[in-house]
Short mmCIF file of C-alpha atoms in Angstrom, two decimals:
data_model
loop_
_atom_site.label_atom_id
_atom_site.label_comp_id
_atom_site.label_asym_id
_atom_site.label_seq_id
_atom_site.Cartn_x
_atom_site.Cartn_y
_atom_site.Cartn_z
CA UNK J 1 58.39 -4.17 89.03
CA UNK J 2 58.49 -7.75 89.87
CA UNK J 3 55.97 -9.25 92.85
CA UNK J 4 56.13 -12.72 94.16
CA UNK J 5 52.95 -14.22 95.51
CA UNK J 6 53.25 -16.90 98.22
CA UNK J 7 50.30 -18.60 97.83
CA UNK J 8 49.24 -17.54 94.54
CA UNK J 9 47.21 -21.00 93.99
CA UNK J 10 44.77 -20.64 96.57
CA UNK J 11 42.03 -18.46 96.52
CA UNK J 12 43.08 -15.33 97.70
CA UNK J 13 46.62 -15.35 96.30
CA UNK J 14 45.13 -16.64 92.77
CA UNK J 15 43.44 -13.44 92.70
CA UNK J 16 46.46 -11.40 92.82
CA UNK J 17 48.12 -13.37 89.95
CA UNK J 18 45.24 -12.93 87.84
CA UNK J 19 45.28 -9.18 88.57
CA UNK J 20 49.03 -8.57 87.89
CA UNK J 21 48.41 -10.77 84.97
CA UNK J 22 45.82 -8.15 83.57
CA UNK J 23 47.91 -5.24 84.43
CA UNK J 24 51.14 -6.67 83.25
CA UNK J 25 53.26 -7.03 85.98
CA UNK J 26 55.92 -9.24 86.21
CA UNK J 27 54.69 -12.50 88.74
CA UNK J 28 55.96 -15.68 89.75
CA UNK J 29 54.38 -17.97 91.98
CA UNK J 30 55.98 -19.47 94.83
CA UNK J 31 55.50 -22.83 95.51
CA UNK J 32 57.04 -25.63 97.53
CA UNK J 33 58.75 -26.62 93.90
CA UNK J 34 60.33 -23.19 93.36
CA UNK J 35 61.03 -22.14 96.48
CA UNK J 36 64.65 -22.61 96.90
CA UNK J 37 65.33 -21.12 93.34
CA UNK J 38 62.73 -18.18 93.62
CA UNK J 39 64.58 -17.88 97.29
CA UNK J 40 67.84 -16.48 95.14
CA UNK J 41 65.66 -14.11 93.41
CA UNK J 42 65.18 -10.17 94.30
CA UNK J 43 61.47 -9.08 93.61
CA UNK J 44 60.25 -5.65 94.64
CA UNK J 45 57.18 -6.62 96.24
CA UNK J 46 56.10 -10.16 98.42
CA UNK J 47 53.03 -10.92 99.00
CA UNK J 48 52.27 -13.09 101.54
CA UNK J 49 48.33 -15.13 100.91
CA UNK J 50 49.68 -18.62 102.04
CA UNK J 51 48.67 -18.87 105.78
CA UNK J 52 46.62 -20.86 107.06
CA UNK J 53 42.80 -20.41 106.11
CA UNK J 54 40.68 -23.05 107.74
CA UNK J 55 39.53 -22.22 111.26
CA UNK J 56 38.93 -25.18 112.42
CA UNK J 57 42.42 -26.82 112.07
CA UNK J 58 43.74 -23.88 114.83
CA UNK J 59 41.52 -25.72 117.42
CA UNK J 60 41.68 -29.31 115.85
CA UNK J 61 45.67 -29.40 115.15
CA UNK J 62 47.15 -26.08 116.90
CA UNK J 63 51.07 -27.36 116.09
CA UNK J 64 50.00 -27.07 112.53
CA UNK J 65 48.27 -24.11 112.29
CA UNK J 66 51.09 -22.62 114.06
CA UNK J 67 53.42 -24.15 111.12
CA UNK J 68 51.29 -22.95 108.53
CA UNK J 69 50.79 -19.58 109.98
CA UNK J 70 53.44 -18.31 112.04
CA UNK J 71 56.55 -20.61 110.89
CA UNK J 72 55.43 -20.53 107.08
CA UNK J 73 55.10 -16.56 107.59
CA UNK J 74 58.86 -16.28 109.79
CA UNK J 75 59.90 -18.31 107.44
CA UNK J 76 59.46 -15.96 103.99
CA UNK J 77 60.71 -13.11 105.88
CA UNK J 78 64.16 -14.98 106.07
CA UNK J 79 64.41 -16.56 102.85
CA UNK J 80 63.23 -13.98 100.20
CA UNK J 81 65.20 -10.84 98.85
CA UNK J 82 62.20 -8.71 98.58
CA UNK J 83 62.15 -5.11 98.79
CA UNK J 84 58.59 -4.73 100.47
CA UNK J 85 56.12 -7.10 101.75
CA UNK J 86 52.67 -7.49 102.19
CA UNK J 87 50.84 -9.95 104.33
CA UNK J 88 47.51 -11.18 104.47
CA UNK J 89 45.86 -11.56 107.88
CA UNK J 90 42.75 -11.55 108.99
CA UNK J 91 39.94 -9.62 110.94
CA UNK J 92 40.11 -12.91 113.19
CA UNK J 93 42.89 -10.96 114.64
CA UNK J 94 40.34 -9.09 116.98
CA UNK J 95 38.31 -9.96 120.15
CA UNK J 96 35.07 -8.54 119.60
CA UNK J 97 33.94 -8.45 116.06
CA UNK J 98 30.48 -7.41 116.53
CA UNK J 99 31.44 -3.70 117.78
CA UNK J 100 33.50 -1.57 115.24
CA UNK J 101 34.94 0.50 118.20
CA UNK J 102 37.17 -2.42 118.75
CA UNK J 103 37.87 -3.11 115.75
CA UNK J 104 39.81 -0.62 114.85
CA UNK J 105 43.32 -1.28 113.46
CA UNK J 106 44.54 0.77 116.80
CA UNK J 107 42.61 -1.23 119.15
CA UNK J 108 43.59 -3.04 121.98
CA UNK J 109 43.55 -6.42 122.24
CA UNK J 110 42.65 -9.07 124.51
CA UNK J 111 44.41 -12.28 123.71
CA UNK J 112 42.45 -14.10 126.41
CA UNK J 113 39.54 -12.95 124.52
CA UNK J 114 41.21 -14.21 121.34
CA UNK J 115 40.19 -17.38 118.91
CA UNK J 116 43.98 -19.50 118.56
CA UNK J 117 43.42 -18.79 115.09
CA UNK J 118 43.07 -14.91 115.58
CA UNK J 119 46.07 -15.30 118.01
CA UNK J 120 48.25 -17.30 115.34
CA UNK J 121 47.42 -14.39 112.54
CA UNK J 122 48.40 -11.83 115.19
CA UNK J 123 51.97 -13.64 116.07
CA UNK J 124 52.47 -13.84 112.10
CA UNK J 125 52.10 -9.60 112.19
CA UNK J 126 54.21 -9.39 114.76
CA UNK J 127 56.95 -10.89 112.64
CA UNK J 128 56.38 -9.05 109.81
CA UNK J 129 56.41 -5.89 111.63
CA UNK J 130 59.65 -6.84 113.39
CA UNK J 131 61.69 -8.70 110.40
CA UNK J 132 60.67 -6.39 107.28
CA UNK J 133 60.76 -2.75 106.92
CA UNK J 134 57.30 -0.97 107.14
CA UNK J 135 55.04 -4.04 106.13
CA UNK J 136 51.52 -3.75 104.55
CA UNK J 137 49.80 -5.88 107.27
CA UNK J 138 46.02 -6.63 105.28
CA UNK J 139 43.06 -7.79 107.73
CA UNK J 140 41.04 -9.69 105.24
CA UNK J 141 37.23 -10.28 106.22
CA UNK J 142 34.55 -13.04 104.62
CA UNK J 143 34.97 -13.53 100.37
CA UNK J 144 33.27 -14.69 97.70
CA UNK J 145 34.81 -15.45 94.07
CA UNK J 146 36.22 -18.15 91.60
CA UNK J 147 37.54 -20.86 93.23
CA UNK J 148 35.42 -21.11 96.54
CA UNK J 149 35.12 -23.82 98.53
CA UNK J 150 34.11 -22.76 101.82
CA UNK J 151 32.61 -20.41 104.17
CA UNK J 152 28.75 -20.34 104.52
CA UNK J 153 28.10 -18.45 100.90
CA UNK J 154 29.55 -21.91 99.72
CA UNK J 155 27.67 -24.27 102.34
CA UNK J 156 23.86 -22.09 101.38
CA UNK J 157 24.66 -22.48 97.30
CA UNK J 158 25.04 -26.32 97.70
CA UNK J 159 22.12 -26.74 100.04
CA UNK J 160 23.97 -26.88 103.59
CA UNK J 161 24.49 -27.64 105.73
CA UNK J 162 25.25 -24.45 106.93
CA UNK J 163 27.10 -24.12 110.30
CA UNK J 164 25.71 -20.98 111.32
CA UNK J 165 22.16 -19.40 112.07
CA UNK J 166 20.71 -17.91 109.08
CA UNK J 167 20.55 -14.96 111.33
CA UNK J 168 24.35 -14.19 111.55
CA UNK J 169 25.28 -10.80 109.44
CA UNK J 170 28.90 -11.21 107.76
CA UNK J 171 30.88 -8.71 105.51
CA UNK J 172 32.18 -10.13 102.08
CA UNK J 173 34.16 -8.54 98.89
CA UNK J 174 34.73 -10.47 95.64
CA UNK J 175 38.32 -11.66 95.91
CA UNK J 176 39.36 -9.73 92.95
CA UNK J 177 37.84 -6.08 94.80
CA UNK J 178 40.43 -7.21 97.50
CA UNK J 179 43.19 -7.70 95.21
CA UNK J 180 42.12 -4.27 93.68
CA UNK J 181 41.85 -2.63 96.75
CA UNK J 182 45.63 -4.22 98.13
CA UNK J 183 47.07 -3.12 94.91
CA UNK J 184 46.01 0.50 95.40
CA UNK J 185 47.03 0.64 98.64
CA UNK J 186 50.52 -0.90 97.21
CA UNK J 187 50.17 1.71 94.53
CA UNK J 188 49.48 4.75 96.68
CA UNK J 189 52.32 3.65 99.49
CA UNK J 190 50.93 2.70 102.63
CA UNK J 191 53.66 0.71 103.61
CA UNK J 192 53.84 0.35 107.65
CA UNK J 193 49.50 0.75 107.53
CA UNK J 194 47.91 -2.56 109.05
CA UNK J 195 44.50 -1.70 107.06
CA UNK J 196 41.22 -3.55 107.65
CA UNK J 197 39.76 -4.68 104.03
CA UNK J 198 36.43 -6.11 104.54
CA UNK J 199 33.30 -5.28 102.66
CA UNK J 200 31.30 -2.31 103.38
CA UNK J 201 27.82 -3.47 105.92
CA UNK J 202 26.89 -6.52 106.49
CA UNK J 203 24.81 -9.58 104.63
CA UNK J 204 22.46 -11.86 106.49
CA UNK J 205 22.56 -15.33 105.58
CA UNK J 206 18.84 -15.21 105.42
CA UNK J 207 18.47 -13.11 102.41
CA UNK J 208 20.94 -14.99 100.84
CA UNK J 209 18.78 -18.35 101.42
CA UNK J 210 16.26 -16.41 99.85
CA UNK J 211 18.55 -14.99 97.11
CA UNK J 212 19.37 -18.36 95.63
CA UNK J 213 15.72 -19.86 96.21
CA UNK J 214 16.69 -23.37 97.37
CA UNK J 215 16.04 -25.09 100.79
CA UNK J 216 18.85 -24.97 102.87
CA UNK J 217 19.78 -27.41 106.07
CA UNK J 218 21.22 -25.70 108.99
CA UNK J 219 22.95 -27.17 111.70
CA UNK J 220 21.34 -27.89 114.99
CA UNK J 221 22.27 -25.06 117.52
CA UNK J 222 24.15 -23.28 114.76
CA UNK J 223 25.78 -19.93 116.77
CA UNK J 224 24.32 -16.52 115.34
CA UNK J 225 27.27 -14.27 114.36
CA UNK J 226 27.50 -10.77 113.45
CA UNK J 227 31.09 -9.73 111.80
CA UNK J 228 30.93 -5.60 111.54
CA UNK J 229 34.52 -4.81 111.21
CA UNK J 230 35.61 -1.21 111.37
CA UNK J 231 36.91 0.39 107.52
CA UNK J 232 36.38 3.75 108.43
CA UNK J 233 40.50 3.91 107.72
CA UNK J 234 39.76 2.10 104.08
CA UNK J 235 36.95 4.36 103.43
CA UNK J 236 39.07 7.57 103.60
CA UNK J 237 41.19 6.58 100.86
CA UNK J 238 38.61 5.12 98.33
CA UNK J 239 35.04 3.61 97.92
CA UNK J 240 34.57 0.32 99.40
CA UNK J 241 32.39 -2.35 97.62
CA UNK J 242 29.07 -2.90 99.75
CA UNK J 243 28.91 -6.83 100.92
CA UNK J 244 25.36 -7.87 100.30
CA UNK J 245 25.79 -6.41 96.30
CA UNK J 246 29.23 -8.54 96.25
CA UNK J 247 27.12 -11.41 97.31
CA UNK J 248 24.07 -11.53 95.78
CA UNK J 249 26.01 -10.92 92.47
CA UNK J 250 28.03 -13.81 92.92
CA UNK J 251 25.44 -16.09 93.68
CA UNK J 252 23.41 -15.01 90.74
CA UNK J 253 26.28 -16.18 88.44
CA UNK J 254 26.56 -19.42 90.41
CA UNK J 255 22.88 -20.14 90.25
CA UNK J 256 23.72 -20.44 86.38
CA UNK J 257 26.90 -21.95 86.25
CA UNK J 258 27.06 -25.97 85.50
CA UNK J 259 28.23 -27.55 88.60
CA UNK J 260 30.69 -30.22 87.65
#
């Protein structure tokens, strides 16, 4: 078997390579550099981690997250000969994360109630449903793992400031358990599933101030959040790493790691 990652440089796609690395299959990387020569090349599997992954710039810059997003996303469908393909979305996809009744992979959804972020991931499905046969659509939630740079595990280990109240409760998985749990979904052929892969309950910032034992500054008027994304459809096919474990674990290993 041969898989191309788009995106295998960032975070999330990195942590594909390094698992296909371990298991030894055959990866390339597509980049902006390779692109028209990996373009000519038939791979069995694509998977698609390069959209766009910082909020703000849907809001701030719309035109590009659209580019980065939808384009980039209509885009690989055209120009790769792949044989299946997975893309990576996210649980910003919904209108209501706070209630796991609607957030259901069958759940309707409101696009007035949408982010434009959530909106652009949902137009990217859309083409991937309608340009390749029976895709693996993957709602990604919060993640923690080599390589971070943002979200508010990242802002609370480097003292803030953190954008959110320490009272929001999110959902996190090490980025390898993703890559894991998207390879055994690849493995066990769920092609055509759209699957919510988030981790299992919730963390509160809070206890992860407390966790790592440093002040933290929070941002004036900082909106409380609560992320509980339904995986009642990932939990019937296998266990489903717990968030505030995946969290506290990481930043126990960051609290001793040299910061450069």
């Amino acid at each position: 078997m041969t898989v191309f990652v788009l995106g295998g440089r960032g975070f999330v796609g990195s942590a594909f390579v390094r698992l296909l690395a371990a298991r030894g299959v055959a990866c390339e990387v597509i980049s902006r550099d390779n692109w028209d020569a990996l373009a000519e090349q038939p791979c069995d599997v694509l998977i698609n981690a390069a959209g766009n992954s910082k909020k703000f710039l849907s809001d701030r810059d719309p035109a590009s997250d659209f580019d980065a997003t939808v384009r980039m996303t209509f885009e690989s469908l055209h120009r790769f000969k792949f044989g299946r393909y997975v893309l990576c979305s996210s649980c910003d996809v919904y209108d209501d994360f706070a209630d796991p009744s609607r957030t259901r992979e069958n759940a309707p959804i409101d696009s007035a109630r949408q982010s434009r972020y959530g909106f652009h991931k949902q137009l990217a499905e859309q083409c991937a449903r309608y340009e390749a046969k029976q895709p693996l659509i993957i709602r990604f939630g919060g993640f923690v793992g080599p390589g971070l740079k943002k979200n508010p595990i990242f802002d609370i280990l480097r003292g803030g400031p953190l954008w959110l109240h320490p009272d929001s409760r999110l959902q996190y998985l090490h980025s390898d358990d993703a890559a894991k749990i998207v390879w055994q979904l690849i493995e066990s052929d769920r092609w055509g599933e759209t699957v919510n892969v988030c981790g299992d309950g919730v963390v509160r910032l809070a206890d992860v101030i407390a966790r790592v034992g440093h002040p933290v500054s929070v941002q004036p008027e900082s909106p409380t959040v609560h992320y509980e994304i339904n995986i009642d459809k990932l939990r019937g096919w296998m266990t489903v790493p717990r968030s505030e474990p995946a969290v506290f674990a990481f930043v126990d290993a960051e609290k001793q790691s040299p910061r450069g």
